[in-house]
Coordinates of C-alpha atoms in Angstrom, one line a residue:
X16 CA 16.2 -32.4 -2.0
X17 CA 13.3 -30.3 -3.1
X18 CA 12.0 -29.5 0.0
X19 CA 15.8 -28.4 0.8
X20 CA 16.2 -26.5 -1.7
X21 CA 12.3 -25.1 -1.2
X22 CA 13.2 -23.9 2.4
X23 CA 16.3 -22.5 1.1
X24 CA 15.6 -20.2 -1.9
X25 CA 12.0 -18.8 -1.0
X26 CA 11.5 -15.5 -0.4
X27 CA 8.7 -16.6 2.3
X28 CA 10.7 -19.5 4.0
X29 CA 10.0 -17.7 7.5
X30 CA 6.2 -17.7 7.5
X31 CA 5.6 -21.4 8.1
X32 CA 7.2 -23.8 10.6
X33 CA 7.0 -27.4 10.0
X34 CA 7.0 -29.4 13.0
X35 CA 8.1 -33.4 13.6
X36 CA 7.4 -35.9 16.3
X37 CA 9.4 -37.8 18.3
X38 CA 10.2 -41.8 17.3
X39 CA 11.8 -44.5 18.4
X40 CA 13.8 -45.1 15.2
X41 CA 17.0 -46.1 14.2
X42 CA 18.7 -45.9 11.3
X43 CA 20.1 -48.6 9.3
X44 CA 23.3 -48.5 9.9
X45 CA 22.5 -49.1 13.6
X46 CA 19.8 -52.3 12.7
X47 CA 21.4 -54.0 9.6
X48 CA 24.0 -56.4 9.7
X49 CA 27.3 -56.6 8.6
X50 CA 29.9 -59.2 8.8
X51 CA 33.5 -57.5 9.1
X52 CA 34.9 -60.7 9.8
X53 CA 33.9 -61.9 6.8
X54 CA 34.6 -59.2 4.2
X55 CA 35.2 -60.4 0.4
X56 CA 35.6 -57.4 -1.6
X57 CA 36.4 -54.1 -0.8
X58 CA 36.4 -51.4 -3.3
X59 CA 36.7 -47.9 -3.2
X60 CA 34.1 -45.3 -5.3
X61 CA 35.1 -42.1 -6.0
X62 CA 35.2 -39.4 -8.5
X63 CA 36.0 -35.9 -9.7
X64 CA 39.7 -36.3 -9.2
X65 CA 40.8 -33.9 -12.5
X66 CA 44.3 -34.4 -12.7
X67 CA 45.7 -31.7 -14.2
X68 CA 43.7 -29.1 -12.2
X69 CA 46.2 -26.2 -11.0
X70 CA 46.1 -22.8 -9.5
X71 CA 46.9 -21.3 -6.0
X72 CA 45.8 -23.4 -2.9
X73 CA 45.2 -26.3 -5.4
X74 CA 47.1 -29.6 -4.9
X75 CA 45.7 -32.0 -7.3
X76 CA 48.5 -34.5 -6.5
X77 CA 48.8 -34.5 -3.3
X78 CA 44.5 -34.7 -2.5
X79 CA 44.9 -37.6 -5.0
X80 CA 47.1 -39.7 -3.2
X81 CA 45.7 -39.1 0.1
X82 CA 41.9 -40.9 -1.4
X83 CA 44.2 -43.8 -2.9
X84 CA 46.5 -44.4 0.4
X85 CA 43.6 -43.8 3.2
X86 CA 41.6 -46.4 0.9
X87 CA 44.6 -48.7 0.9
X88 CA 45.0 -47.7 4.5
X89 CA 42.1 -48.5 5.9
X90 CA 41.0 -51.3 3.7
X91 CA 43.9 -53.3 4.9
X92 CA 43.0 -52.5 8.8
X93 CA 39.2 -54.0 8.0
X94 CA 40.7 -57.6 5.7
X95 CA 44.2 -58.9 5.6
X96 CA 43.1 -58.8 1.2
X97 CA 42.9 -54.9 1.1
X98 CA 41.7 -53.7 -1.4
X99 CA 40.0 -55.0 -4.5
X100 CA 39.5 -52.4 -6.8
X101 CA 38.9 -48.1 -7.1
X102 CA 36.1 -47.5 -9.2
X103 CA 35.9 -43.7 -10.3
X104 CA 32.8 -41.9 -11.4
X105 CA 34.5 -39.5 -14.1
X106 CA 36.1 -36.5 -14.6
X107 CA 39.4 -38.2 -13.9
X108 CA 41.2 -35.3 -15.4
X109 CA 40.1 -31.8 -15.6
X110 CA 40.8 -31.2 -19.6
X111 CA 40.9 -34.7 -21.1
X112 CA 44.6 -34.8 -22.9
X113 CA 46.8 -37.7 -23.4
X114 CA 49.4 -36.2 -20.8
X115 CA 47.0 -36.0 -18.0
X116 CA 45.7 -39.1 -18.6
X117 CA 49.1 -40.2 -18.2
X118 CA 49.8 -38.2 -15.2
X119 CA 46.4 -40.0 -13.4
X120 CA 48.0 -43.4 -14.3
X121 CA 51.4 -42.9 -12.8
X122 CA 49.8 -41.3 -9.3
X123 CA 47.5 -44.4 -9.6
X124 CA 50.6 -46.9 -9.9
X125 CA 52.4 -44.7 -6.9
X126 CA 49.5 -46.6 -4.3
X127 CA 48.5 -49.5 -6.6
X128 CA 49.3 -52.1 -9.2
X129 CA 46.7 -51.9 -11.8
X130 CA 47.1 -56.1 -12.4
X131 CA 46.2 -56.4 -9.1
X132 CA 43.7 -53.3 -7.8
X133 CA 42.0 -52.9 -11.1
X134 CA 40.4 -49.4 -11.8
X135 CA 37.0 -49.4 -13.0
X136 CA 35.9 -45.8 -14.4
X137 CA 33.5 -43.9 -16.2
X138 CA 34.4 -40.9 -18.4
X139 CA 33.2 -37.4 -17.0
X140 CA 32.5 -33.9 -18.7
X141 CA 36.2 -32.9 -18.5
X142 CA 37.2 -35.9 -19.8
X143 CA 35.4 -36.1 -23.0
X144 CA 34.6 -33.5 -25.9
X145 CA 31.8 -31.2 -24.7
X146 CA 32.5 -28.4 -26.7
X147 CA 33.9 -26.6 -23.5
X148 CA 37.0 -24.6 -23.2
X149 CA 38.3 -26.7 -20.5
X150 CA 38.7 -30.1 -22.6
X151 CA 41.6 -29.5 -24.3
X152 CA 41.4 -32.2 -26.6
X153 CA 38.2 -34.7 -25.2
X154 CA 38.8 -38.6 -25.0
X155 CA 37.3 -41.6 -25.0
X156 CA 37.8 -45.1 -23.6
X157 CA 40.1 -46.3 -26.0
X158 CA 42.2 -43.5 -26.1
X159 CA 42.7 -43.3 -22.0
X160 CA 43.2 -47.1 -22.5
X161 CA 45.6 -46.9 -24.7
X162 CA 47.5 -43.8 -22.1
X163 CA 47.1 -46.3 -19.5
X164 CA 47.8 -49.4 -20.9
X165 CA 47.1 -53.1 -21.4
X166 CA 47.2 -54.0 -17.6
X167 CA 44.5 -51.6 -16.4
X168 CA 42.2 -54.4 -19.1
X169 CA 43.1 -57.4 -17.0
X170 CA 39.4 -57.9 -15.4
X171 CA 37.3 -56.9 -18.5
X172 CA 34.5 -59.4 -19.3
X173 CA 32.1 -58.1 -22.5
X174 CA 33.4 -54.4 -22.4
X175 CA 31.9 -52.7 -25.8
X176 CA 34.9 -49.6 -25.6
X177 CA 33.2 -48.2 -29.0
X178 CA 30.1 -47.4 -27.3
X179 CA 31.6 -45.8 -23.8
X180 CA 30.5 -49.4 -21.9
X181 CA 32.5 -51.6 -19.8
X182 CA 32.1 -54.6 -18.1
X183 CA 34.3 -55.8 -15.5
X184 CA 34.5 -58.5 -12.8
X185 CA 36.2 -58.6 -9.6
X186 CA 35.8 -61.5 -6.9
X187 CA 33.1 -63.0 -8.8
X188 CA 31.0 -59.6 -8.6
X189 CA 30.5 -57.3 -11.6
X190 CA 31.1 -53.7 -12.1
X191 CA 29.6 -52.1 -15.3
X192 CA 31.1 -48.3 -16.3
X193 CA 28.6 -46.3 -18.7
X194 CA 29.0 -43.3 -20.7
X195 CA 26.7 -41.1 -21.6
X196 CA 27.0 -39.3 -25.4
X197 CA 29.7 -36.2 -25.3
X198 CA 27.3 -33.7 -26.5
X199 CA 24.6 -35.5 -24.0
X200 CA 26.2 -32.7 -21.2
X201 CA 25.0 -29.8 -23.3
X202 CA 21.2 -29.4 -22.8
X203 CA 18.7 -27.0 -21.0
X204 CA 18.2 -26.8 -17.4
X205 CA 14.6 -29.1 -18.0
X206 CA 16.8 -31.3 -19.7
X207 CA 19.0 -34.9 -18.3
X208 CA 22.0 -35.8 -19.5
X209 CA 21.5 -38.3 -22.8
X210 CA 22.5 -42.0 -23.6
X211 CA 22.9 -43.2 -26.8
X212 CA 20.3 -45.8 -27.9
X213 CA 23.2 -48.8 -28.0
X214 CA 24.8 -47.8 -24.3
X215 CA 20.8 -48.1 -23.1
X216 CA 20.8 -51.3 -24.8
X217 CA 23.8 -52.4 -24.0
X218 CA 23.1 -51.8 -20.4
X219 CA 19.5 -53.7 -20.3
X220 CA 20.9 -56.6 -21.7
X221 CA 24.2 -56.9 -19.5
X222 CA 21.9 -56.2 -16.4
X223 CA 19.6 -58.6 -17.5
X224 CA 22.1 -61.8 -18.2
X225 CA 24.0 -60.6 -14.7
X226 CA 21.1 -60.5 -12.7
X227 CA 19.6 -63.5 -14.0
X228 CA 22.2 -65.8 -13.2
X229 CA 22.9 -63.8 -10.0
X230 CA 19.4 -62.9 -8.9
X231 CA 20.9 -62.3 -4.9
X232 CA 24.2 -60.4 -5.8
X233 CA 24.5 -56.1 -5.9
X234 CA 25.6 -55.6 -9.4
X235 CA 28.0 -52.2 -9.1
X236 CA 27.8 -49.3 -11.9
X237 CA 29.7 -46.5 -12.5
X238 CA 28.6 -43.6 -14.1
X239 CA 29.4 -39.5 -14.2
X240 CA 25.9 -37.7 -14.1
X241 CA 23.8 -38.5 -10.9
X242 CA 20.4 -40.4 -11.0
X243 CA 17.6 -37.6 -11.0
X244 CA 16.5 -37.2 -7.7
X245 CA 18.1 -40.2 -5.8
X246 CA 21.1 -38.2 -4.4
X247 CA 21.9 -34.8 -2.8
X248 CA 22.2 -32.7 -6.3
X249 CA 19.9 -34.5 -8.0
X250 CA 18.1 -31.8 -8.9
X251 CA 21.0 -29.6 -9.4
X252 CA 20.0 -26.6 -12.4
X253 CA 23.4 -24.8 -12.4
X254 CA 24.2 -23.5 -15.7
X255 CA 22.5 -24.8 -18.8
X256 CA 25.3 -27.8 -18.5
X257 CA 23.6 -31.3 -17.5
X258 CA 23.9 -32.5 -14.3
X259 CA 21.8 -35.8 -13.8
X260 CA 19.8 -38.1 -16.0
X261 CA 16.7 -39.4 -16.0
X262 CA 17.4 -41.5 -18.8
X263 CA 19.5 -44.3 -16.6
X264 CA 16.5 -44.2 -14.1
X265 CA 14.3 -45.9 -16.1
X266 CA 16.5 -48.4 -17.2
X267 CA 17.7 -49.5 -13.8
X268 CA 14.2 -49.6 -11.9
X269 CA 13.8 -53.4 -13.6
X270 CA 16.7 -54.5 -11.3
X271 CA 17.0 -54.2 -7.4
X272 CA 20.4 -55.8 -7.3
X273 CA 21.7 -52.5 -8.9
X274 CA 23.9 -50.2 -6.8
X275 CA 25.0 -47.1 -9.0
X276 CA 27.3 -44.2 -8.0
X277 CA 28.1 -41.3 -9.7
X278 CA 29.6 -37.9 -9.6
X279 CA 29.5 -34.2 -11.4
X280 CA 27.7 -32.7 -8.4
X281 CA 30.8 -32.4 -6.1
X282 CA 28.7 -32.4 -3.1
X283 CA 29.3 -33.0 0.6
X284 CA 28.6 -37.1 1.3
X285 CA 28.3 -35.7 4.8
X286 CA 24.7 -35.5 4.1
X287 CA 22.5 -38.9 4.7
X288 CA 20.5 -37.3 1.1
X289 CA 23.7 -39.2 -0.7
X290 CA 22.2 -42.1 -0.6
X291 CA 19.0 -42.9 -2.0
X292 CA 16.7 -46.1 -2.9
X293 CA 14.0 -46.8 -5.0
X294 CA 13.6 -50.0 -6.9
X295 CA 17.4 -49.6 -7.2
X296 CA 20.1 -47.4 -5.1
X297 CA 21.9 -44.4 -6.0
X298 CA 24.8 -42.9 -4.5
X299 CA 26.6 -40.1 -5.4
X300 CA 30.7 -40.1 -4.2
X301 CA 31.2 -36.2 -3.5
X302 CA 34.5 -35.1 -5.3
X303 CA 38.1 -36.0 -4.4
X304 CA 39.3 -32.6 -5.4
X305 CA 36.9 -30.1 -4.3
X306 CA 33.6 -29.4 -3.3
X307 CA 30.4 -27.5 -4.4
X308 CA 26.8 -27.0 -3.2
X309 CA 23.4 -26.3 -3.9
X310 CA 22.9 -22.6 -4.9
X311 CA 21.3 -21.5 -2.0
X312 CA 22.7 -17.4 -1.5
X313 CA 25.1 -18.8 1.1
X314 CA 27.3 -16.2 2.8
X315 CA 30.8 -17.2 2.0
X316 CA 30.2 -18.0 -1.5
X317 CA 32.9 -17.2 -4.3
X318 CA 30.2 -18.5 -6.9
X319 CA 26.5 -19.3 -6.9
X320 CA 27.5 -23.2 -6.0
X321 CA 31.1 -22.3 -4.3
X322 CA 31.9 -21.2 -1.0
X323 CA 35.2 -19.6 0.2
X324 CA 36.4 -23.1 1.4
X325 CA 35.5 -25.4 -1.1
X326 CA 39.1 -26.7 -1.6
X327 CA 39.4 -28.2 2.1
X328 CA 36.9 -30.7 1.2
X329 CA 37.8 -34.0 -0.3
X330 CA 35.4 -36.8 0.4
X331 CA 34.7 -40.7 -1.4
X332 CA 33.9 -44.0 -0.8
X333 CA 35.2 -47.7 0.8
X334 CA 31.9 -50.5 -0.2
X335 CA 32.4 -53.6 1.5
X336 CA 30.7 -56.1 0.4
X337 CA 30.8 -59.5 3.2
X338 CA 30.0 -63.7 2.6
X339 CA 26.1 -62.8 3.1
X340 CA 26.1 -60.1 0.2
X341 CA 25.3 -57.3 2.2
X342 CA 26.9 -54.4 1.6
X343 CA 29.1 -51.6 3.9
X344 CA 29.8 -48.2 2.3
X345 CA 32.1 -46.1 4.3
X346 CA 32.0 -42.6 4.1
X347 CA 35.6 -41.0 4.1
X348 CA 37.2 -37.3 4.6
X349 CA 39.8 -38.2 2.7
X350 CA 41.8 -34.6 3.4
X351 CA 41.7 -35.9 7.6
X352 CA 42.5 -39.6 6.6
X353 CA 39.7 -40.5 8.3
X354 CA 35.9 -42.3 8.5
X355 CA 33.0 -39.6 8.6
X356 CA 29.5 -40.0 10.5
X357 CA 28.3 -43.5 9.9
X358 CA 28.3 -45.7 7.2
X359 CA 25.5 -47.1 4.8
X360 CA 24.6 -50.4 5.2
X361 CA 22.7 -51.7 2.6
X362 CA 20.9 -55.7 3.5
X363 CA 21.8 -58.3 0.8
X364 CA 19.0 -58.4 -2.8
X365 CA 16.4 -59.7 -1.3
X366 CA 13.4 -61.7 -3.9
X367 CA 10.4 -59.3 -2.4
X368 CA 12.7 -55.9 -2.5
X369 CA 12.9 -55.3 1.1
X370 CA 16.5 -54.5 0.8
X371 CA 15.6 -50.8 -0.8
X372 CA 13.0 -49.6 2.3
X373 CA 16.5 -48.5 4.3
X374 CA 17.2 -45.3 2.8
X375 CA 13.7 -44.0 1.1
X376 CA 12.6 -40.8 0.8
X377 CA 10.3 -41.3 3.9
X378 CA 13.5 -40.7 6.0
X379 CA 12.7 -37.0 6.1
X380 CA 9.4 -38.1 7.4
X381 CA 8.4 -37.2 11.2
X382 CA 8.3 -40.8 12.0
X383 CA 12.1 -41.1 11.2
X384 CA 13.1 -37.1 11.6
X385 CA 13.0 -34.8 13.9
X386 CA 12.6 -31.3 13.4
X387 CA 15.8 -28.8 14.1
X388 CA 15.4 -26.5 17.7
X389 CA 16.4 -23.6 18.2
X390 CA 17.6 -22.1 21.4
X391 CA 14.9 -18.7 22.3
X392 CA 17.8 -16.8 23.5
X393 CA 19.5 -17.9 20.0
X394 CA 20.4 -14.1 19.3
X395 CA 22.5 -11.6 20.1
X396 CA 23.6 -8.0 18.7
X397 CA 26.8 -5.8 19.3
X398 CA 26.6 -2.3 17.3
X399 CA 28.0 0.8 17.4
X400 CA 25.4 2.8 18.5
X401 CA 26.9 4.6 21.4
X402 CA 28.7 6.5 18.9
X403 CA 26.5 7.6 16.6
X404 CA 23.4 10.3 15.9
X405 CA 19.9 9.2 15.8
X406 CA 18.5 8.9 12.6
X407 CA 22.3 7.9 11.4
X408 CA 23.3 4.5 10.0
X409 CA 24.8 1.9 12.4
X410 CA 27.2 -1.0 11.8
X411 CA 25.6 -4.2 13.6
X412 CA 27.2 -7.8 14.4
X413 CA 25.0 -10.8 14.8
X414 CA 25.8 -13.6 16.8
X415 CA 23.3 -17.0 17.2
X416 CA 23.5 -20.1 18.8
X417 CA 23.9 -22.9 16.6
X418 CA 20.8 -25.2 16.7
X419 CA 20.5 -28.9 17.2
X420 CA 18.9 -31.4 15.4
X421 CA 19.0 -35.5 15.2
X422 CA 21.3 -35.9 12.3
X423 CA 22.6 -32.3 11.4
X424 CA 21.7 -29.0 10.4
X425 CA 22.4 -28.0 7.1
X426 CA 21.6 -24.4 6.7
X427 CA 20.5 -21.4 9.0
X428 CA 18.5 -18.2 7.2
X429 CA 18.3 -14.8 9.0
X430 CA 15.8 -12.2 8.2
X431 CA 15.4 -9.1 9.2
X432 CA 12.1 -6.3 9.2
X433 CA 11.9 -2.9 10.0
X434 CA 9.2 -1.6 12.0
X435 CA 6.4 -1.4 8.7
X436 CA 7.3 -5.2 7.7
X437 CA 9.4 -4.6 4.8
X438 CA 12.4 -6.7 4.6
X439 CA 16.0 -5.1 5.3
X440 CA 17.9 -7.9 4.6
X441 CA 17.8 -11.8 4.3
X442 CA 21.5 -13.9 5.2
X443 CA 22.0 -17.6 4.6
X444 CA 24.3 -19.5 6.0
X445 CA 25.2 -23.5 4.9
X446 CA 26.4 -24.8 8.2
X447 CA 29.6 -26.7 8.6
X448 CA 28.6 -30.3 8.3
X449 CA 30.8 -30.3 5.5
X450 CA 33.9 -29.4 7.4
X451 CA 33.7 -32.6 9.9
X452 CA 33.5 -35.9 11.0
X453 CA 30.6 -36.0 13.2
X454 CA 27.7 -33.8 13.9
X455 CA 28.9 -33.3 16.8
X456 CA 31.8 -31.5 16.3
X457 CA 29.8 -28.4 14.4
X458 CA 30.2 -25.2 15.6
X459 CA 28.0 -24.1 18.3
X460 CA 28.2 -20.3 17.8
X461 CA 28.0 -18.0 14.8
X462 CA 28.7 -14.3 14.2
X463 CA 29.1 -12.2 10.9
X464 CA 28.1 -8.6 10.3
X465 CA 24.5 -7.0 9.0
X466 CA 24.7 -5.5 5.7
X467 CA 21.0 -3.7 5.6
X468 CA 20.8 -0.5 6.4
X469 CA 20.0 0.4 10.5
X470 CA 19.3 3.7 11.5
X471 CA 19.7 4.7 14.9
X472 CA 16.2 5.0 16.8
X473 CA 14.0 2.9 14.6
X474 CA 12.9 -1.0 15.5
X475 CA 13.6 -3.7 13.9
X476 CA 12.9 -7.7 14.2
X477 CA 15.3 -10.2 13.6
X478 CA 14.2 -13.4 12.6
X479 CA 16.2 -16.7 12.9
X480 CA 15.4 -20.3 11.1
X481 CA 17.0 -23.5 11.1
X482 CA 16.2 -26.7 8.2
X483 CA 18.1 -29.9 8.3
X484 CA 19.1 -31.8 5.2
X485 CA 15.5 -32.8 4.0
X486 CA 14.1 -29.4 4.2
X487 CA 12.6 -29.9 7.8
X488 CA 12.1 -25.9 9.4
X489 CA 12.8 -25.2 13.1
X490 CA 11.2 -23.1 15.3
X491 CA 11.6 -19.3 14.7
X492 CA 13.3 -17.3 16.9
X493 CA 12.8 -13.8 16.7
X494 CA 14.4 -10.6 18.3
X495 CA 13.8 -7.2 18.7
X496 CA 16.5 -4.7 17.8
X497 CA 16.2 -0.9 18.8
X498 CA 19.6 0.9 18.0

């Protein structure tokens, strides 16, 4: 993520090209097993749904019951048992009243029965009181309990509600839902979001009885905040609000069985950095309702972290877990009704931690990663030149050739100079991973106009750079321009 975000942002990022070799590896999903035929729990992990969200091109409802009936959908097509349970990573509404909690009940009850598909959840920003103007009037467990009611409590095992922790078991494997403290969301940018000392406690302890008497079993947690730095976003440092925590991190690195998603971020899942392992793994589940980014000066951007488009992107989560233990988690567009790139597979807990070497940080190494390339005749310029004075301004269109790369590209940066070196302009450009299903389907052509100022008879050198999702630089194509 840093090196992402490195290439991204810097003011220098043309100057130095890092370069990958060629390997013969494979990814996980293509090595580990997984036993579809033998399937016994399916779940789906989502979150950022905010019921209640409204305004024009937004339809809260409707993106709603498309997760819940392409994860019924689909979990039927894979097991004759469907579905087990929908766990949701927080912000289930977006202002934390009683009537929205209400509303995300009844559009849960519209696809399932909550005796029978139990919903396991954590509480998210907009869901709680964090002093913001969009929570209305915050919750807590026990009051969206008590909105729901007593039949979304069927599964519970030692829950402790008072203290934002639940415990829940389904098919004989647990699912634990923490909380962090309301005011925990309101911190400097240095700063993760905060746990109380019981929930911390709480959480040791439950994870330590669990995993003891199931020392091979993936314990499942739930929780809104992503784990620092084990997820695309995990560094995210938009607005003083909190956005990940170190906190859980620390706790969690004792067990391996633990699988943890979360949310917040809103970011595309289309991106292999959602998944991350350490002495534990981390994933974080994108956003049913819409998405956001890293703030990386993107063209197209109606905010720092928001392009244009961000409400065409609805993304989550079906785990399947099969008779071995090991563990399936398939990425889903939920907007096309439809499976996206590959899934993760994760290899059953394994005694000497060889199950967490899958989907390390060395994946953005040049044994495992290629660098992007570039096409040399990448660029091309229309103007209006013919028409105008020297010395005058002149209205230019760019148009590249979309790079390729092993996985995907994730952002393009041009850069232009004028004939003394100075910088005329600088244009970034997040590339349209987010938009589809595979790489492969990515536009292979891009054109926008030059906003720096080109005179007519003066040189210029256009300068075009490619990174993939772990910061990885192409080549640099360059191209002289004389209006």
């Amino acid at each position: 993520m840093k090196k992402v975000l490195t290439f991204l942002l810097s003011a220098a990022m043309l100057v130095s090209l890092l370069t990958a070799c060629g390997s013969s590896y494979k990814p996980p999903h293509e090595t580990n097993q997984f036993d579809e035929k033998n399937i016994v729990l399916q779940f789906g992990a989502v979150s950022d749904i905010h019921v209640g969200r409204k305004g024009s091109g937004i339809e809260t409802d409707k993106w709603t019951l498309d997760a819940y009936e392409t994860l019924r959908d689909l979990a039927a097509q894979y097991s004759a048992d469907g579905l087990s349970a929908v766990l949701v990573s927080g912000d289930l509404t977006d202002n934390g009243n009683d009537a929205q909690a209400r509303d995300f009940a009844k559009l849960y009850e519209k696809v399932f029965d909550p005796e029978k598909v139990p919903l396991i959840f954590s509480l998210g920003n907009h869901d709680v009181n964090v002093g913001s103007s969009y929570c209305l009037n915050g919750q807590d467990f026990e009051g969206f309990y008590e909105q729901f009611g007593k039949e979304y409590r069927q599964y519970e095992s030692d829950s402790r509600l008072d203290i934002g922790c639940v415990h829940q078991i389904v098919n004989g494997y647990h699912f634990l839902a923490v909380n962090p403290m309301d005011e925990g969301y309101r911190n400097t940018l240095a700063n993760s979001v905060m746990y109380t000392t019981e929930a911390k406690e709480w959480l040791d302890t439950t994870m330590a009885k669990i995993t003891a008497e199931n020392p091979d079993q993936y314990v499942f947690l739930s929780t809104h905040p992503i784990m620092y730095r084990m997820a695309y976003g995990g560094e995210h440092t938009y607005t003083t609000t909190g956005w990940f925590t170190r906190e859980l991190p620390d706790i969690l690195k004792d067990y391996p069985q633990a699988v943890i998603f979360g949310g917040h971020v809103h970011f595309s899942i289309n991106s292999d950095l959602s998944i991350m392992q350490t002495t534990f793994t981390s994933l974080q589940c994108g956003s049913v309702n819409y998405m956001s980014n890293e703030d990386g000066e993107y063209r197209d951007s109606n905010a720092p972290v928001s392009l244009i488009d961000r409400e065409t992107v609805h993304n989550g989560y079906l785990v399947q877990v099969d008779g071995g233990g090991n563990v399936r988690v398939i990425r889903l567009n939920f907007g096309l009704k439809a499976e996206l790139k590959y899934p993760f597979v994760l290899k059953a807990p394994q005694a000497d931690g060889s199950h967490l070497l899958d989907y390390g940080w060395d994946r953005g190494d040049s044994a495992k990663n290629k660098a992007p390339v570039l096409p040399e005749d990448a660029i091309s310029v229309t103007d209006n030149a013919a028409s105008v004075a020297k010395g005058e301004k002149v209205s230019v269109t760019l148009t590249f050739k979309s790079g390729t790369d092993d996985d995907q590209i994730h952002a393009y940066a041009v850069t232009t100079h004028d004939a003394e070196g100075k910088i005329v302009e600088t244009q970034r450009v997040l590339a349209d991973f987010y938009k589809v299903l595979q790489p492969d389907e990515m536009k292979t052509e891009w054109s926008f106009d030059l906003s720096g100022k080109y005179l007519k008879g003066e040189t210029y050198e256009i300068m075009l750079m490619a990174a993939d999702d772990w910061g990885v630089a192409s080549n640099i194509v360059r191209y002289t321009y004389q209006p």
